[in-house]
CSV table of C-alpha atoms in Angstrom, one decimal:
chain,number,residue,atom,x,y,z
A,1,MET,CA,15.9,13.8,-11.2
A,2,ARG,CA,17.2,10.5,-10.3
A,3,PHE,CA,14.2,8.6,-11.5
A,4,LEU,CA,14.4,11.0,-14.7
A,5,CYS,CA,18.3,8.8,-15.0
A,6,PHE,CA,17.0,5.9,-14.5
A,7,ALA,CA,13.5,6.6,-17.1
A,8,LEU,CA,15.7,7.5,-20.3
A,9,LEU,CA,18.8,4.7,-18.7
A,10,ALA,CA,15.4,2.1,-19.0
A,11,SER,CA,13.4,3.1,-22.1
A,12,SER,CA,18.0,2.9,-23.6
A,13,ALA,CA,18.0,-0.8,-22.8
A,14,LEU,CA,14.8,-1.5,-24.7
A,15,PRO,CA,16.3,-2.7,-27.7
A,16,ALA,CA,19.2,-4.9,-26.1
A,17,PHE,CA,16.1,-7.1,-25.6
A,18,ALA,CA,16.4,-10.4,-27.0
A,19,GLN,CA,13.9,-11.5,-29.2
A,20,GLY,CA,10.5,-12.9,-28.7
A,21,ILE,CA,9.3,-9.7,-26.7
A,22,GLU,CA,6.2,-10.1,-25.0
A,23,LEU,CA,4.1,-7.2,-24.3
A,24,SER,CA,0.9,-7.9,-21.9
A,25,PRO,CA,-1.5,-5.2,-21.1
A,26,MET,CA,-2.8,-4.7,-17.7
A,27,PHE,CA,-6.3,-2.9,-16.3
A,28,GLY,CA,-7.8,-2.9,-13.3
A,29,THR,CA,-11.0,-1.2,-12.0
A,30,GLN,CA,-12.1,-0.7,-8.4
A,31,PHE,CA,-15.3,0.5,-6.9
A,32,ARG,CA,-15.1,0.8,-3.3
A,33,TYR,CA,-17.7,2.6,-0.3
A,34,GLU,CA,-15.8,2.9,3.3
A,35,GLN,CA,-16.8,5.0,6.4
A,36,THR,CA,-14.4,6.1,9.2
A,37,MET,CA,-16.5,7.5,12.2
A,38,GLY,CA,-14.9,8.2,16.0
A,39,ASP,CA,-18.5,7.3,17.4
A,40,ARG,CA,-20.4,4.5,16.0
A,41,LEU,CA,-20.5,3.0,12.8
A,42,LEU,CA,-23.5,3.9,9.9
A,43,GLY,CA,-23.2,7.2,10.4
A,44,THR,CA,-21.9,10.2,7.7
A,45,ASN,CA,-18.1,10.7,7.0
A,46,ASP,CA,-18.1,8.7,4.2
A,47,ALA,CA,-17.4,8.0,1.1
A,48,PHE,CA,-16.9,6.0,-2.8
A,49,VAL,CA,-13.9,5.9,-4.2
A,50,MET,CA,-13.7,4.9,-7.9
A,51,ARG,CA,-10.3,3.7,-9.6
A,52,ALA,CA,-8.6,2.4,-12.6
A,53,ARG,CA,-5.5,1.6,-13.3
A,54,PRO,CA,-3.8,1.0,-17.0
A,55,GLY,CA,-0.5,-0.3,-17.7
A,56,VAL,CA,1.0,-2.8,-19.6
A,57,MET,CA,4.5,-5.1,-18.8
A,58,ILE,CA,7.5,-5.9,-22.1
A,59,ASP,CA,9.1,-8.9,-20.7
A,60,ASP,CA,11.7,-11.3,-22.8
A,61,GLY,CA,12.3,-13.5,-20.0
A,62,SER,CA,15.1,-12.5,-17.9
A,63,TRP,CA,14.1,-9.0,-18.2
A,64,SER,CA,11.1,-6.7,-18.5
A,65,LEU,CA,9.8,-3.4,-18.2
A,66,VAL,CA,6.1,-2.7,-16.3
A,67,ALA,CA,4.9,0.9,-16.5
A,68,GLN,CA,1.0,1.1,-14.8
A,69,SER,CA,-0.4,5.2,-14.2
A,70,ASP,CA,-3.4,5.3,-11.6
A,71,ALA,CA,-6.5,7.6,-11.9
A,72,ALA,CA,-8.2,7.6,-8.7
A,73,VAL,CA,-11.6,10.2,-7.9
A,74,VAL,CA,-13.0,10.0,-4.8
A,75,VAL,CA,-17.3,11.2,-4.3
A,76,ARG,CA,-17.8,11.9,-0.5
A,77,ARG,CA,-21.1,12.2,1.3
A,78,THR,CA,-21.4,14.9,3.1
A,79,ILE,CA,-23.2,17.0,5.9
A,80,ASP,CA,-24.0,20.4,5.1
A,81,ALA,CA,-24.8,23.8,6.8
A,82,THR,CA,-28.2,23.2,7.0
A,83,GLY,CA,-27.7,19.4,7.6
A,84,GLU,CA,-29.4,18.0,4.6
A,85,GLU,CA,-26.4,15.4,2.6
A,86,THR,CA,-24.1,16.5,0.0
A,87,SER,CA,-22.2,14.9,-2.9
A,88,GLU,CA,-19.0,16.6,-3.7
A,89,THR,CA,-15.7,15.2,-5.6
A,90,THR,CA,-12.3,15.7,-3.8
A,91,ALA,CA,-11.0,18.3,-6.4
A,92,SER,CA,-12.4,20.6,-3.9
A,93,SER,CA,-10.3,19.6,-1.2
A,94,ALA,CA,-6.2,20.1,-0.9
A,95,SER,CA,-6.6,16.9,1.2
A,96,ARG,CA,-8.3,14.1,-1.3
A,97,PRO,CA,-7.6,15.8,-4.6
A,98,ASP,CA,-8.3,13.6,-7.3
A,99,SER,CA,-5.2,12.3,-8.5
A,100,LEU,CA,-3.8,11.2,-12.4
A,101,GLN,CA,0.4,9.9,-11.7
A,102,LEU,CA,2.0,7.3,-13.1
A,103,ASN,CA,1.8,4.5,-10.7
A,104,GLN,CA,5.0,2.3,-11.5
A,105,PHE,CA,8.0,2.5,-13.8
A,106,ALA,CA,10.9,0.3,-13.3
A,107,LEU,CA,13.2,-2.5,-14.9
A,108,ARG,CA,13.3,-6.3,-13.5
A,109,TYR,CA,15.8,-9.1,-14.3
A,110,ASN,CA,14.7,-12.3,-13.1
A,111,GLY,CA,18.3,-13.9,-14.4
A,112,LEU,CA,20.0,-15.4,-11.4
A,113,PRO,CA,18.6,-18.5,-10.2
A,114,GLY,CA,16.0,-17.8,-7.4
A,115,THR,CA,16.5,-13.8,-7.6
A,116,THR,CA,15.1,-10.5,-9.0
A,117,VAL,CA,16.1,-7.7,-9.1
A,118,ALA,CA,14.0,-4.5,-9.7
A,119,LEU,CA,14.8,-0.7,-10.1
A,120,GLY,CA,12.6,2.3,-10.2
A,121,ARG,CA,9.1,3.4,-9.2
A,122,GLN,CA,7.1,1.0,-7.5
A,123,GLN,CA,4.9,-1.0,-4.7
A,124,ILE,CA,6.7,-2.2,-2.4
A,125,GLY,CA,3.9,-4.6,-0.3
A,126,LEU,CA,6.0,-6.6,2.4
A,127,ALA,CA,4.2,-8.3,5.3
A,128,GLY,CA,1.3,-5.3,4.7
A,129,ASN,CA,-1.6,-5.1,7.9
A,130,TYR,CA,-3.9,-3.5,5.7
A,131,ALA,CA,-4.5,-0.9,8.7
A,132,GLY,CA,-4.3,3.2,7.9
A,133,ASP,CA,-6.1,6.0,6.3
A,134,ARG,CA,-8.2,5.5,3.8
A,135,ASP,CA,-5.2,7.2,2.3
A,136,GLY,CA,-3.1,3.6,2.2
A,137,GLU,CA,-1.4,3.9,-1.4
A,138,GLN,CA,1.7,4.7,-1.8
A,139,THR,CA,4.6,3.3,-4.0
A,140,PHE,CA,8.2,3.7,-3.4
A,141,ASP,CA,11.4,5.0,-6.3
A,142,ALA,CA,13.5,1.7,-4.9
A,143,ALA,CA,16.2,-0.8,-5.8
A,144,ARG,CA,14.6,-4.2,-4.4
A,145,VAL,CA,16.5,-8.2,-4.6
A,146,THR,CA,14.0,-10.4,-3.9
A,147,TRP,CA,14.9,-14.3,-3.5
A,148,ALA,CA,13.4,-17.3,-3.3
A,149,ALA,CA,16.8,-20.1,-3.5
A,150,LEU,CA,15.9,-23.0,-1.4
A,151,PRO,CA,12.2,-24.5,-0.9
A,152,GLY,CA,9.9,-22.6,2.0
A,153,LEU,CA,12.0,-19.7,2.0
A,154,HIS,CA,11.7,-16.0,0.8
A,155,ALA,CA,13.5,-13.2,1.8
A,156,ASP,CA,13.2,-9.9,-0.5
A,157,LEU,CA,15.3,-6.5,0.8
A,158,ALA,CA,14.3,-3.0,-0.6
A,159,TYR,CA,15.5,0.7,-0.3
A,160,ALA,CA,13.7,3.7,-1.5
A,161,TRP,CA,15.2,7.1,-1.7
A,162,SER,CA,11.7,8.1,-2.5
A,163,SER,CA,8.1,7.8,-1.1
A,164,ARG,CA,5.4,8.7,-3.4
A,165,SER,CA,1.6,8.9,-1.8
A,166,LEU,CA,-1.2,8.4,-4.4
A,167,TRP,CA,-3.3,11.3,-2.5
A,168,ALA,CA,-1.3,14.3,-2.8
A,169,ARG,CA,-0.2,17.1,-5.5
A,170,GLU,CA,2.9,18.2,-5.8
A,171,GLY,CA,3.5,21.9,-3.9
A,172,ASP,CA,1.6,20.4,-0.9
A,173,ALA,CA,3.2,21.4,1.7
A,174,LEU,CA,0.6,19.3,4.2
A,175,ILE,CA,0.6,16.7,2.2
A,176,PRO,CA,3.2,16.4,-0.3
A,177,GLU,CA,3.7,14.0,-3.5
A,178,THR,CA,7.1,13.1,-3.2
A,179,VAL,CA,9.1,13.2,-0.1
A,180,GLY,CA,12.8,11.8,0.0
A,181,GLY,CA,14.5,9.6,2.8
A,182,GLN,CA,16.1,6.7,3.4
A,183,ASN,CA,13.5,4.0,4.0
A,184,ILE,CA,14.2,0.7,4.2
A,185,PHE,CA,12.2,-2.9,4.1
A,186,ALA,CA,13.3,-6.5,5.0
A,187,LYS,CA,10.9,-9.4,5.5
A,188,LEU,CA,11.3,-13.1,5.3
A,189,ASP,CA,9.2,-15.5,5.0
A,190,TRP,CA,8.7,-18.9,5.6
A,191,GLN,CA,5.9,-21.6,3.6
A,192,ASN,CA,4.7,-24.4,5.3
A,193,ARG,CA,0.9,-26.4,4.9
A,194,PHE,CA,-0.5,-24.9,7.4
A,195,GLY,CA,0.8,-21.2,5.9
A,196,THR,CA,3.1,-18.3,5.6
A,197,LEU,CA,4.5,-16.9,8.4
A,198,SER,CA,7.3,-14.0,7.7
A,199,THR,CA,9.8,-11.8,10.0
A,200,TYR,CA,9.7,-7.9,9.0
A,201,ALA,CA,11.9,-5.0,9.6
A,202,TYR,CA,11.3,-1.0,8.4
A,203,GLN,CA,12.8,2.2,8.6
A,204,VAL,CA,10.4,5.2,6.9
A,205,ASP,CA,12.0,8.0,6.8
A,206,GLN,CA,10.6,11.6,6.7
A,207,ARG,CA,13.0,13.7,8.1
A,208,HIS,CA,12.9,15.6,4.8
A,209,ALA,CA,9.0,16.3,4.8
A,210,ALA,CA,7.9,20.1,3.5
A,211,HIS,CA,5.9,19.9,6.5
A,212,SER,CA,7.7,20.2,10.2
A,213,ASP,CA,4.4,18.0,11.4
A,214,PHE,CA,5.5,14.9,9.3
A,215,ARG,CA,9.9,15.6,9.9
A,216,LEU,CA,9.5,11.9,11.1
A,217,MET,CA,11.3,8.7,11.5
A,218,ASN,CA,10.2,5.7,12.3
A,219,GLN,CA,11.4,1.9,12.9
A,220,VAL,CA,9.0,-1.0,12.9
A,221,TYR,CA,9.3,-4.6,13.8
A,222,GLY,CA,6.9,-7.8,13.3
A,223,ALA,CA,5.6,-11.1,12.5
A,224,ARG,CA,3.0,-12.5,10.7
A,225,PHE,CA,0.8,-15.4,9.6
A,226,THR,CA,-0.9,-16.3,6.4
A,227,GLY,CA,-2.7,-19.1,5.2
A,228,THR,CA,-5.7,-19.0,2.7
A,229,ARG,CA,-8.3,-21.7,1.6
A,230,LYS,CA,-10.4,-23.0,-1.3
A,231,LEU,CA,-13.9,-22.2,-1.0
A,232,ALA,CA,-15.4,-24.0,-4.1
A,233,THR,CA,-14.1,-23.5,-7.5
A,234,GLY,CA,-13.0,-20.1,-7.5
A,235,THR,CA,-13.6,-19.5,-4.9
A,236,ARG,CA,-11.0,-18.7,-1.4
A,237,LEU,CA,-11.0,-17.3,1.7
A,238,ASP,CA,-8.2,-16.1,3.2
A,239,TYR,CA,-6.9,-15.0,6.7
A,240,ALA,CA,-4.0,-13.5,8.5
A,241,ILE,CA,-2.8,-12.7,12.2
A,242,GLY,CA,-0.6,-10.4,12.6
A,243,TYR,CA,2.4,-7.6,15.6
A,244,ASN,CA,3.6,-5.2,14.9
A,245,ARG,CA,5.5,-2.5,17.2
A,246,GLN,CA,6.7,0.8,15.6
A,247,ASP,CA,9.6,2.7,17.5
A,248,GLY,CA,10.2,7.0,17.1
A,249,ALA,CA,14.0,7.4,16.6
A,250,LEU,CA,16.2,10.7,16.1
A,251,THR,CA,13.2,13.4,15.0
A,252,ASN,CA,11.0,11.7,16.7
A,253,GLY,CA,8.7,14.1,19.1
A,254,ALA,CA,7.2,10.3,21.1
A,255,THR,CA,9.0,8.3,23.1
A,256,VAL,CA,7.0,5.2,23.5
A,257,ALA,CA,6.4,2.5,21.0
A,258,PRO,CA,2.4,1.5,20.0
A,259,THR,CA,1.8,-1.9,19.1
A,260,TYR,CA,-0.5,-3.3,16.1
A,261,TRP,CA,-2.5,-6.8,16.2
A,262,LEU,CA,-4.4,-7.9,13.3
A,263,ILE,CA,-6.9,-10.7,13.1
A,264,GLY,CA,-8.8,-11.5,10.0
A,265,SER,CA,-8.0,-12.4,6.1
A,266,THR,CA,-5.1,-10.8,3.5
A,267,TYR,CA,-7.1,-8.1,2.1
A,268,ASP,CA,-6.3,-8.9,-1.4
A,269,LEU,CA,-7.3,-7.7,-5.0
A,270,GLY,CA,-4.6,-8.9,-7.3
A,271,ASP,CA,-3.8,-6.9,-9.3
A,272,LEU,CA,-4.8,-3.9,-8.8
A,273,SER,CA,-3.4,-3.8,-4.8
A,274,ALA,CA,-5.6,-1.3,-4.0
A,275,THR,CA,-6.1,-1.8,-0.8
A,276,GLN,CA,-4.2,-0.2,2.3
A,277,THR,CA,-0.5,-0.8,3.1
A,278,ASN,CA,1.4,-0.1,6.5
A,279,TYR,CA,4.3,2.3,4.8
A,280,ARG,CA,1.6,5.8,5.2
A,281,ARG,CA,0.4,4.0,8.7
A,282,PHE,CA,3.4,4.3,9.9
A,283,ALA,CA,4.7,7.9,9.3
A,284,ALA,CA,4.4,8.6,5.9
A,285,ASN,CA,3.4,10.5,3.4
A,286,GLY,CA,0.6,13.6,4.9
A,287,ILE,CA,0.2,11.4,8.2
A,288,ALA,CA,1.5,11.6,11.9
A,289,PHE,CA,2.5,8.5,13.5
A,290,ARG,CA,0.0,6.6,15.3
A,291,ASN,CA,0.4,5.8,19.3
A,292,GLY,CA,-2.1,2.9,19.9
A,293,ASP,CA,-3.7,-0.1,19.8
A,294,GLU,CA,-5.7,-1.5,16.6
A,295,ILE,CA,-7.9,-4.5,16.0
A,296,ASN,CA,-8.8,-5.6,12.4
A,297,LEU,CA,-11.8,-7.9,11.3
A,298,SER,CA,-11.7,-8.6,7.4
A,299,THR,CA,-12.4,-11.0,5.3
A,300,ASN,CA,-12.1,-11.4,1.1
A,301,ALA,CA,-13.4,-13.5,-1.9
A,302,THR,CA,-11.9,-14.4,-5.0
A,303,MET,CA,-15.0,-15.2,-7.9
A,304,GLY,CA,-13.4,-15.3,-11.5
A,305,ARG,CA,-12.4,-11.6,-11.9
A,306,VAL,CA,-14.3,-10.3,-9.5
A,307,ASN,CA,-13.0,-9.6,-5.9
A,308,LEU,CA,-15.6,-9.2,-3.0
A,309,GLY,CA,-14.3,-7.7,0.2
A,310,ALA,CA,-14.8,-6.2,4.0
A,311,ARG,CA,-13.2,-4.8,6.4
A,312,PHE,CA,-13.8,-3.7,9.9
A,313,SER,CA,-11.2,-1.6,12.1
A,314,ASN,CA,-10.9,-0.5,16.0
A,315,PHE,CA,-8.0,2.0,16.6
A,316,ARG,CA,-7.7,3.8,20.2
A,317,PRO,CA,-5.2,6.0,20.4
A,318,ILE,CA,-3.2,5.5,24.2
A,319,ASP,CA,-3.9,8.9,25.1
A,320,SER,CA,-7.5,8.8,24.4
A,321,GLN,CA,-10.5,7.0,25.6
A,322,GLN,CA,-12.4,7.2,22.3
A,323,ALA,CA,-12.0,4.7,19.4
A,324,LEU,CA,-11.9,5.4,15.7
A,325,GLN,CA,-13.9,2.6,13.9
A,326,ASP,CA,-13.0,2.7,10.2
A,327,MET,CA,-15.4,0.2,8.1
A,328,ARG,CA,-15.3,-0.8,4.4
A,329,VAL,CA,-16.2,-2.7,1.4
A,330,SER,CA,-14.7,-2.9,-2.0
A,331,LEU,CA,-16.0,-4.3,-5.1
A,332,GLY,CA,-13.2,-5.3,-8.1
A,333,LEU,CA,-12.6,-5.8,-11.3
A,334,ILE,CA,-9.7,-7.6,-13.0
A,335,PHE,CA,-8.5,-7.9,-16.4
């Protein structure tokens, strides 16, 4: 209901935009191969992901409106009862449905010096560690303020009253499409000639999820260093190292506080942004809290409009000696 009210308010505000409105179409596609295997790589638990994200931005200078949809179809290779490989779309699986939904609808104002205010459905990719399961895309109904009035410093604060998962369907209690809660995301960046040092603190509230297994509330603290190096004309390599700590709070059954390390690159596909975020990883829609240690190695290269990236992760729960290994390769094209 709150989002519907905002959509009506934003629509009524459009005539107030000044002269000289600029209309910019947005479109991104991605074809991704990914694999998750508990005991070895190059197994059969893999998937091919196709995504498209058309949208439009209306901008008059101080005000802008972003509207963007998201469509995703997954073809997964599986092993049937006879031991033969088969291919199937995720439409037959309740936990991996095909998806078509409104990804972003946000009104932004940047008329204040070094400050941007955004209200509506939007992505909040604050200091993402790009680790999690294959369903790591989320948007939030949120209010967000970013500030960068001083050279080298950048602050970001967001309050989200609802989170939405790309890989979910309405009416599914186990993996709900929308979960309300008091989510808070804060980050402070310091940029220098070597890269960017980020510190951040999140509160992810899933206490009101329909399924009791995911009525959780987690707090995440961490730091991250990222940088980039130009390899050739139109080609660059991004790198990062990070450390996270997750604390269960309130209704959580776990009392431990696991830590997470990241070694590798910032796996970024530009406007498409179809890589992993850390919100689902920390007890967001349909994923329970993950207690354990995880190491990630990743790299990313951009050549013109083509993006190619690869990532490998190894997650070891604190109560098990069996590691969960995850590998993926992505190819994206941005217009």
